[in-house]
mmCIF file of C-alpha atoms in Angstrom:
data_model
loop_
_atom_site.group_PDB
_atom_site.id
_atom_site.type_symbol
_atom_site.label_atom_id
_atom_site.label_comp_id
_atom_site.label_asym_id
_atom_site.label_seq_id
_atom_site.Cartn_x
_atom_site.Cartn_y
_atom_site.Cartn_z
ATOM 1 C CA UNK A 76 -28.084 7.024 -0.082
ATOM 2 C CA UNK A 77 -24.348 6.560 0.467
ATOM 3 C CA UNK A 78 -24.214 9.636 2.667
ATOM 4 C CA UNK A 79 -27.150 8.369 4.759
ATOM 5 C CA UNK A 80 -25.483 4.972 5.188
ATOM 6 C CA UNK A 81 -22.184 6.568 6.192
ATOM 7 C CA UNK A 82 -23.946 8.858 8.683
ATOM 8 C CA UNK A 83 -25.803 5.913 10.247
ATOM 9 C CA UNK A 84 -22.572 3.946 10.456
ATOM 10 C CA UNK A 85 -20.757 6.830 12.198
ATOM 11 C CA UNK A 86 -23.697 7.240 14.593
ATOM 12 C CA UNK A 87 -23.584 3.532 15.431
ATOM 13 C CA UNK A 88 -19.834 3.679 16.124
ATOM 14 C CA UNK A 89 -20.308 6.779 18.284
ATOM 15 C CA UNK A 90 -23.046 5.120 20.355
ATOM 16 C CA UNK A 91 -20.930 1.990 20.683
ATOM 17 C CA UNK A 92 -18.027 4.071 22.011
ATOM 18 C CA UNK A 93 -20.362 5.539 24.652
ATOM 19 C CA UNK A 94 -21.713 2.140 25.719
ATOM 20 C CA UNK A 95 -18.404 0.248 25.551
ATOM 21 C CA UNK A 96 -15.651 2.859 26.004
ATOM 22 C CA UNK A 97 -13.045 0.365 27.190
ATOM 23 C CA UNK A 98 -13.181 -1.621 23.941
ATOM 24 C CA UNK A 99 -12.801 1.515 21.822
ATOM 25 C CA UNK A 100 -9.975 2.860 24.011
ATOM 26 C CA UNK A 101 -8.022 -0.411 23.926
ATOM 27 C CA UNK A 102 -8.510 -0.704 20.147
ATOM 28 C CA UNK A 103 -7.422 2.909 19.636
ATOM 29 C CA UNK A 104 -4.316 2.266 21.744
ATOM 30 C CA UNK A 105 -3.454 -0.687 19.504
ATOM 31 C CA UNK A 106 -3.763 1.604 16.488
ATOM 32 C CA UNK A 107 -1.604 4.264 18.125
ATOM 33 C CA UNK A 108 1.084 1.683 18.958
ATOM 34 C CA UNK A 109 1.009 0.381 15.387
ATOM 35 C CA UNK A 110 1.367 3.914 14.019
ATOM 36 C CA UNK A 111 4.010 5.065 16.521
ATOM 37 C CA UNK A 112 6.164 1.914 16.614
ATOM 38 C CA UNK A 113 5.889 0.791 12.974
ATOM 39 C CA UNK A 114 4.516 3.376 10.565
ATOM 40 C CA UNK A 115 6.189 6.515 11.937
ATOM 41 C CA UNK A 116 9.789 5.220 12.119
ATOM 42 C CA UNK A 117 9.610 3.316 8.829
ATOM 43 C CA UNK A 118 7.570 5.653 6.617
ATOM 44 C CA UNK A 119 8.351 9.176 7.827
ATOM 45 C CA UNK A 120 12.075 9.133 6.886
ATOM 46 C CA UNK A 121 11.174 7.465 3.581
ATOM 47 C CA UNK A 122 8.584 10.160 2.845
ATOM 48 C CA UNK A 123 11.069 12.975 3.565
ATOM 49 C CA UNK A 124 13.874 11.401 1.518
ATOM 50 C CA UNK A 125 11.646 10.517 -1.435
ATOM 51 C CA UNK A 126 10.239 14.039 -1.494
ATOM 52 C CA UNK A 127 13.765 15.490 -1.552
ATOM 53 C CA UNK A 128 14.912 13.105 -4.277
ATOM 54 C CA UNK A 129 11.867 13.783 -6.453
ATOM 55 C CA UNK A 130 11.955 17.568 -6.004
ATOM 56 C CA UNK A 131 15.715 17.955 -6.437
ATOM 57 C CA UNK A 132 16.011 15.688 -9.494
ATOM 58 C CA UNK A 133 18.856 13.683 -7.947
ATOM 59 C CA UNK A 134 17.267 10.396 -8.991
ATOM 60 C CA UNK A 135 17.088 11.224 -12.687
ATOM 61 C CA UNK A 136 20.776 10.629 -13.586
ATOM 62 C CA UNK A 137 20.768 7.313 -11.703
ATOM 63 C CA UNK A 138 17.624 5.962 -13.361
ATOM 64 C CA UNK A 139 18.168 7.322 -16.875
ATOM 65 C CA UNK A 140 21.187 5.032 -17.340
ATOM 66 C CA UNK A 141 18.780 2.067 -17.046
ATOM 67 C CA UNK A 142 16.141 3.683 -19.242
ATOM 68 C CA UNK A 143 15.986 0.808 -21.743
ATOM 69 C CA UNK A 144 15.489 -1.745 -18.976
ATOM 70 C CA UNK A 145 12.582 0.139 -17.353
ATOM 71 C CA UNK A 146 10.946 0.726 -20.719
ATOM 72 C CA UNK A 147 11.285 -2.819 -22.079
ATOM 73 C CA UNK A 148 10.439 -4.714 -18.859
ATOM 74 C CA UNK A 149 7.930 -2.435 -17.108
ATOM 75 C CA UNK A 150 7.048 0.168 -19.789
ATOM 76 C CA UNK A 151 8.036 2.928 -17.380
ATOM 77 C CA UNK A 152 9.939 6.157 -17.722
ATOM 78 C CA UNK A 153 12.949 6.586 -15.390
ATOM 79 C CA UNK A 154 10.849 8.818 -13.126
ATOM 80 C CA UNK A 155 8.065 6.252 -13.050
ATOM 81 C CA UNK A 156 10.641 3.609 -12.105
ATOM 82 C CA UNK A 157 11.480 5.610 -8.969
ATOM 83 C CA UNK A 158 7.878 5.306 -7.760
ATOM 84 C CA UNK A 159 8.012 1.559 -8.369
ATOM 85 C CA UNK A 160 11.289 1.262 -6.427
ATOM 86 C CA UNK A 161 9.995 3.301 -3.487
ATOM 87 C CA UNK A 162 6.910 1.102 -3.430
ATOM 88 C CA UNK A 163 9.095 -2.021 -3.157
ATOM 89 C CA UNK A 164 11.596 -0.661 -0.637
ATOM 90 C CA UNK A 165 9.270 1.318 1.650
ATOM 91 C CA UNK A 166 5.927 -0.501 1.465
ATOM 92 C CA UNK A 167 2.355 0.820 1.608
ATOM 93 C CA UNK A 168 1.544 3.583 0.603
ATOM 94 C CA UNK A 169 4.899 4.942 -0.599
ATOM 95 C CA UNK A 170 4.395 3.789 -4.188
ATOM 96 C CA UNK A 171 1.221 5.858 -4.438
ATOM 97 C CA UNK A 172 2.787 8.769 -2.525
ATOM 98 C CA UNK A 173 5.793 8.968 -4.860
ATOM 99 C CA UNK A 174 3.515 8.572 -7.897
ATOM 100 C CA UNK A 175 1.413 11.515 -6.707
ATOM 101 C CA UNK A 176 4.535 13.634 -6.106
ATOM 102 C CA UNK A 177 5.910 12.858 -9.558
ATOM 103 C CA UNK A 178 2.592 13.612 -11.222
ATOM 104 C CA UNK A 179 2.235 16.926 -9.364
ATOM 105 C CA UNK A 180 5.772 17.828 -10.452
ATOM 106 C CA UNK A 181 4.764 17.097 -14.069
ATOM 107 C CA UNK A 182 7.477 14.451 -14.365
ATOM 108 C CA UNK A 183 5.122 11.643 -15.391
ATOM 109 C CA UNK A 184 1.873 11.720 -17.336
ATOM 110 C CA UNK A 185 -1.511 11.037 -15.773
ATOM 111 C CA UNK A 186 -1.733 7.816 -17.772
ATOM 112 C CA UNK A 187 1.592 6.552 -16.428
ATOM 113 C CA UNK A 188 0.562 7.601 -12.920
ATOM 114 C CA UNK A 189 -2.665 5.568 -13.142
ATOM 115 C CA UNK A 190 -0.668 2.647 -14.531
ATOM 116 C CA UNK A 191 1.774 2.869 -11.613
ATOM 117 C CA UNK A 192 -1.063 2.875 -9.084
ATOM 118 C CA UNK A 193 -2.163 -0.565 -10.299
ATOM 119 C CA UNK A 194 1.035 -2.406 -9.350
ATOM 120 C CA UNK A 195 3.458 -0.228 -7.327
ATOM 121 C CA UNK A 196 1.973 -1.095 -3.900
ATOM 122 C CA UNK A 197 3.873 -3.635 -1.799
ATOM 123 C CA UNK A 198 4.178 -4.737 1.818
ATOM 124 C CA UNK A 199 7.540 -3.407 3.034
ATOM 125 C CA UNK A 200 10.573 -5.754 3.214
ATOM 126 C CA UNK A 201 10.708 -5.300 6.999
ATOM 127 C CA UNK A 202 7.048 -6.360 7.198
ATOM 128 C CA UNK A 203 7.704 -9.425 5.042
ATOM 129 C CA UNK A 204 10.778 -10.623 6.916
ATOM 130 C CA UNK A 205 9.914 -9.514 10.437
ATOM 131 C CA UNK A 206 6.152 -9.789 10.817
ATOM 132 C CA UNK A 207 4.848 -12.007 8.013
ATOM 133 C CA UNK A 208 7.654 -14.567 7.792
ATOM 134 C CA UNK A 209 8.752 -14.722 11.441
ATOM 135 C CA UNK A 210 5.632 -13.925 13.480
ATOM 136 C CA UNK A 211 2.785 -15.158 11.266
ATOM 137 C CA UNK A 212 4.276 -17.974 9.160
ATOM 138 C CA UNK A 213 6.878 -18.936 11.815
ATOM 139 C CA UNK A 214 9.629 -19.338 9.190
ATOM 140 C CA UNK A 215 7.751 -22.101 7.363
ATOM 141 C CA UNK A 216 8.182 -20.235 4.064
ATOM 142 C CA UNK A 217 11.622 -18.908 2.961
ATOM 143 C CA UNK A 218 11.939 -15.128 2.751
ATOM 144 C CA UNK A 219 13.196 -15.239 -0.831
ATOM 145 C CA UNK A 220 10.073 -17.157 -1.883
ATOM 146 C CA UNK A 221 7.818 -14.509 -0.297
ATOM 147 C CA UNK A 222 9.695 -11.742 -2.126
ATOM 148 C CA UNK A 223 9.460 -13.706 -5.384
ATOM 149 C CA UNK A 224 5.683 -14.225 -5.059
ATOM 150 C CA UNK A 225 4.962 -10.559 -4.336
ATOM 151 C CA UNK A 226 7.319 -9.288 -7.033
ATOM 152 C CA UNK A 227 6.054 -11.734 -9.662
ATOM 153 C CA UNK A 228 2.422 -10.921 -8.869
ATOM 154 C CA UNK A 229 3.193 -7.203 -9.281
ATOM 155 C CA UNK A 230 4.967 -7.824 -12.594
ATOM 156 C CA UNK A 231 2.078 -9.936 -13.932
ATOM 157 C CA UNK A 232 -0.355 -7.231 -12.796
ATOM 158 C CA UNK A 233 1.656 -4.662 -14.759
ATOM 159 C CA UNK A 234 1.369 -6.844 -17.863
ATOM 160 C CA UNK A 235 -2.396 -7.019 -17.384
ATOM 161 C CA UNK A 236 -2.832 -3.228 -17.195
ATOM 162 C CA UNK A 237 -0.153 -2.271 -19.715
ATOM 163 C CA UNK A 238 -2.480 -2.579 -22.698
ATOM 164 C CA UNK A 239 -5.378 -0.915 -20.857
ATOM 165 C CA UNK A 240 -3.388 2.265 -20.248
ATOM 166 C CA UNK A 241 -1.453 2.117 -23.573
ATOM 167 C CA UNK A 242 1.788 2.669 -21.730
ATOM 168 C CA UNK A 243 3.867 1.837 -24.774
ATOM 169 C CA UNK A 244 2.822 5.219 -26.168
ATOM 170 C CA UNK A 245 3.127 7.030 -22.864
ATOM 171 C CA UNK A 246 6.697 5.996 -22.131
ATOM 172 C CA UNK A 247 7.929 8.784 -24.372
ATOM 173 C CA UNK A 248 6.171 11.396 -22.216
ATOM 174 C CA UNK A 249 8.140 14.633 -22.326
ATOM 175 C CA UNK A 250 7.929 17.223 -19.596
ATOM 176 C CA UNK A 251 6.158 20.208 -21.082
ATOM 177 C CA UNK A 252 6.764 22.840 -18.454
ATOM 178 C CA UNK A 253 10.025 24.767 -18.360
ATOM 179 C CA UNK A 254 12.780 23.438 -16.183
ATOM 180 C CA UNK A 255 13.068 25.352 -12.941
ATOM 181 C CA UNK A 256 15.955 25.273 -10.507
ATOM 182 C CA UNK A 257 15.192 23.488 -7.258
ATOM 183 C CA UNK A 258 15.073 25.598 -4.072
ATOM 184 C CA UNK A 259 18.044 25.677 -1.675
ATOM 185 C CA UNK A 260 18.581 22.425 0.203
ATOM 186 C CA UNK A 261 17.590 23.890 3.590
ATOM 187 C CA UNK A 262 14.284 25.149 2.180
ATOM 188 C CA UNK A 263 13.712 21.875 0.317
ATOM 189 C CA UNK A 264 14.328 19.894 3.514
ATOM 190 C CA UNK A 265 11.949 22.094 5.495
ATOM 191 C CA UNK A 266 9.164 21.742 2.897
ATOM 192 C CA UNK A 267 9.682 17.971 2.673
ATOM 193 C CA UNK A 268 9.537 17.548 6.473
ATOM 194 C CA UNK A 269 6.362 19.613 6.839
ATOM 195 C CA UNK A 270 4.575 17.863 3.958
ATOM 196 C CA UNK A 271 5.626 14.431 5.206
ATOM 197 C CA UNK A 272 4.618 15.244 8.776
ATOM 198 C CA UNK A 273 1.174 16.289 7.570
ATOM 199 C CA UNK A 274 0.791 13.089 5.534
ATOM 200 C CA UNK A 275 2.025 10.731 8.260
ATOM 201 C CA UNK A 276 -0.323 12.334 10.807
ATOM 202 C CA UNK A 277 -3.311 11.789 8.516
ATOM 203 C CA UNK A 278 -2.251 8.175 7.974
ATOM 204 C CA UNK A 279 -2.097 7.700 11.744
ATOM 205 C CA UNK A 280 -5.650 8.977 12.066
ATOM 206 C CA UNK A 281 -6.858 6.404 9.531
ATOM 207 C CA UNK A 282 -5.083 3.579 11.354
ATOM 208 C CA UNK A 283 -6.597 4.544 14.714
ATOM 209 C CA UNK A 284 -10.130 4.768 13.283
ATOM 210 C CA UNK A 285 -9.846 1.431 11.487
ATOM 211 C CA UNK A 286 -8.405 -0.184 14.626
ATOM 212 C CA UNK A 287 -11.468 0.966 16.575
ATOM 213 C CA UNK A 288 -13.765 -0.431 13.872
ATOM 214 C CA UNK A 289 -11.859 -3.708 14.015
ATOM 215 C CA UNK A 290 -12.352 -3.831 17.775
ATOM 216 C CA UNK A 291 -16.107 -3.369 17.273
ATOM 217 C CA UNK A 292 -16.176 -6.208 14.727
ATOM 218 C CA UNK A 293 -14.322 -8.567 17.056
ATOM 219 C CA UNK A 294 -16.685 -7.702 19.914
ATOM 220 C CA UNK A 295 -19.880 -8.216 17.900
ATOM 221 C CA UNK A 296 -18.696 -11.383 16.155
ATOM 222 C CA UNK A 297 -16.785 -14.370 17.441
ATOM 223 C CA UNK A 298 -13.138 -13.394 17.095
ATOM 224 C CA UNK A 299 -12.262 -16.937 15.984
ATOM 225 C CA UNK A 300 -14.966 -17.289 13.299
ATOM 226 C CA UNK A 301 -13.832 -17.352 9.675
ATOM 227 C CA UNK A 302 -16.102 -14.435 8.737
ATOM 228 C CA UNK A 303 -14.742 -12.308 11.575
ATOM 229 C CA UNK A 304 -11.135 -13.150 10.657
ATOM 230 C CA UNK A 305 -11.629 -12.283 6.979
ATOM 231 C CA UNK A 306 -13.494 -9.077 7.816
ATOM 232 C CA UNK A 307 -10.658 -8.028 10.132
ATOM 233 C CA UNK A 308 -8.121 -8.877 7.415
ATOM 234 C CA UNK A 309 -10.000 -6.767 4.882
ATOM 235 C CA UNK A 310 -10.172 -3.919 7.404
ATOM 236 C CA UNK A 311 -6.566 -3.750 8.688
ATOM 237 C CA UNK A 312 -4.280 -6.456 7.352
ATOM 238 C CA UNK A 313 -1.594 -6.733 10.069
ATOM 239 C CA UNK A 314 -3.985 -7.489 12.924
ATOM 240 C CA UNK A 315 -6.167 -9.514 10.553
ATOM 241 C CA UNK A 316 -3.185 -11.762 9.792
ATOM 242 C CA UNK A 317 -2.666 -12.338 13.504
ATOM 243 C CA UNK A 318 -6.315 -13.418 13.813
ATOM 244 C CA UNK A 319 -5.954 -15.741 10.809
ATOM 245 C CA UNK A 320 -2.890 -17.352 12.397
ATOM 246 C CA UNK A 321 -4.931 -18.485 15.422
ATOM 247 C CA UNK A 322 -7.601 -20.268 13.347
ATOM 248 C CA UNK A 323 -7.736 -24.038 12.879
ATOM 249 C CA UNK A 324 -7.548 -23.849 9.079
ATOM 250 C CA UNK A 325 -5.031 -26.165 7.388
ATOM 251 C CA UNK A 326 -1.752 -24.536 6.364
ATOM 252 C CA UNK A 327 -2.459 -25.294 2.688
ATOM 253 C CA UNK A 328 -5.446 -22.928 2.869
ATOM 254 C CA UNK A 329 -4.078 -20.536 5.471
ATOM 255 C CA UNK A 330 -0.963 -19.673 3.418
ATOM 256 C CA UNK A 331 -2.778 -18.434 0.246
ATOM 257 C CA UNK A 332 -5.191 -16.435 2.435
ATOM 258 C CA UNK A 333 -2.262 -14.925 4.337
ATOM 259 C CA UNK A 334 -0.494 -13.894 1.119
ATOM 260 C CA UNK A 335 -3.758 -12.568 -0.336
ATOM 261 C CA UNK A 336 -4.536 -10.414 2.717
ATOM 262 C CA UNK A 337 -0.950 -9.095 2.760
ATOM 263 C CA UNK A 338 -1.113 -8.232 -0.929
ATOM 264 C CA UNK A 339 -4.457 -6.429 -0.697
ATOM 265 C CA UNK A 340 -3.484 -4.381 2.350
ATOM 266 C CA UNK A 341 -7.017 -3.862 3.640
ATOM 267 C CA UNK A 342 -9.388 -0.914 3.670
ATOM 268 C CA UNK A 343 -7.030 0.948 6.003
ATOM 269 C CA UNK A 344 -4.291 1.007 3.334
ATOM 270 C CA UNK A 345 -6.934 1.931 0.751
ATOM 271 C CA UNK A 346 -7.859 4.947 2.916
ATOM 272 C CA UNK A 347 -4.166 5.818 3.316
ATOM 273 C CA UNK A 348 -3.720 5.719 -0.449
ATOM 274 C CA UNK A 349 -6.773 7.932 -0.905
ATOM 275 C CA UNK A 350 -5.153 10.317 1.577
ATOM 276 C CA UNK A 351 -1.862 10.629 -0.343
ATOM 277 C CA UNK A 352 -3.748 11.094 -3.639
ATOM 278 C CA UNK A 353 -6.121 13.725 -2.230
ATOM 279 C CA UNK A 354 -4.047 16.676 -3.455
ATOM 280 C CA UNK A 355 -4.178 15.485 -7.070
ATOM 281 C CA UNK A 356 -6.819 14.624 -9.666
ATOM 282 C CA UNK A 357 -5.618 11.014 -9.795
ATOM 283 C CA UNK A 358 -8.502 8.542 -9.310
ATOM 284 C CA UNK A 359 -8.444 5.846 -6.642
ATOM 285 C CA UNK A 360 -10.060 3.244 -8.917
ATOM 286 C CA UNK A 361 -6.823 2.132 -10.687
ATOM 287 C CA UNK A 362 -5.265 1.398 -7.296
ATOM 288 C CA UNK A 363 -8.319 -0.553 -6.102
ATOM 289 C CA UNK A 364 -8.727 -2.684 -9.230
ATOM 290 C CA UNK A 365 -4.958 -3.225 -9.328
ATOM 291 C CA UNK A 366 -4.967 -4.468 -5.731
ATOM 292 C CA UNK A 367 -7.788 -6.894 -6.502
ATOM 293 C CA UNK A 368 -5.986 -8.308 -9.558
ATOM 294 C CA UNK A 369 -2.639 -8.490 -7.738
ATOM 295 C CA UNK A 370 -4.278 -10.206 -4.740
ATOM 296 C CA UNK A 371 -5.865 -12.861 -6.945
ATOM 297 C CA UNK A 372 -2.560 -13.479 -8.742
ATOM 298 C CA UNK A 373 -0.543 -13.652 -5.503
ATOM 299 C CA UNK A 374 -3.041 -16.046 -3.890
ATOM 300 C CA UNK A 375 -3.118 -18.176 -7.043
ATOM 301 C CA UNK A 376 0.691 -18.374 -7.219
ATOM 302 C CA UNK A 377 0.830 -19.356 -3.545
ATOM 303 C CA UNK A 378 -1.838 -22.019 -3.994
ATOM 304 C CA UNK A 379 0.116 -23.385 -6.971
ATOM 305 C CA UNK A 380 3.244 -23.504 -4.821
ATOM 306 C CA UNK A 381 1.355 -25.423 -2.112
ATOM 307 C CA UNK A 382 0.089 -27.974 -4.655
ATOM 308 C CA UNK A 383 3.519 -28.494 -6.247
ATOM 309 C CA UNK A 384 5.681 -28.520 -3.132
#
């Protein structure tokens, strides 16, 4: 049944592209610009560097010195903490990408990897300060408050899933395979570049396809209707936020919705996460349920802030 539905949906999109090629072309160009001007320059270097750091073991001495902090506050091993940090500093989907790399390298357990997937996804700092704060919210909310809301929602989400995945027992995970020397730096750099280039190209394909779907939605529905805005936000969050900005909703309602959409990331980020996990046996469900919980917490915290201040 699912396969039939997906086939019918693809057929509909194909026929739409034949009947209205200009809409699909303009939407695809928007996706290409988003990938080329935002995703490629911000994520590709981060992917290469994180791959080198994970494969070479350079991060281990830096993170081990704070082992007690990561264990007591987040119930993470030092390697797991690196995935959390990359998720904060680099944005979607680097938390999941680093988690997958660490799991494949047998540096974290599957249980810790699933736990990390629930709360290590963040909008990037450049997205928060440049796009969300300046362009969407027009500096009506301080940057430090946005960072606090997203970080606190992630921390509370980790508390929610900590008992589910019994991380207190998994924090003592010991690498079972024999230690092997890392390849020469030139070879390691070459492997990291090729793997990252493959991943970033696949992510670009997802963004272009979801941008075309978003263009179809905006054509079929009124672009200013609440349903259309929310559907666009659930599809691809950056352009969905721009649509939400133009609505006549009061700021007290618009702000929690904006934070919620930014926290969830949309189906496009979900597809990107599925892409970076595709080479492993890690399930996508922990990421999805974690995003839902984190979105509800972030929206609730924002609504509480609106009521109080």
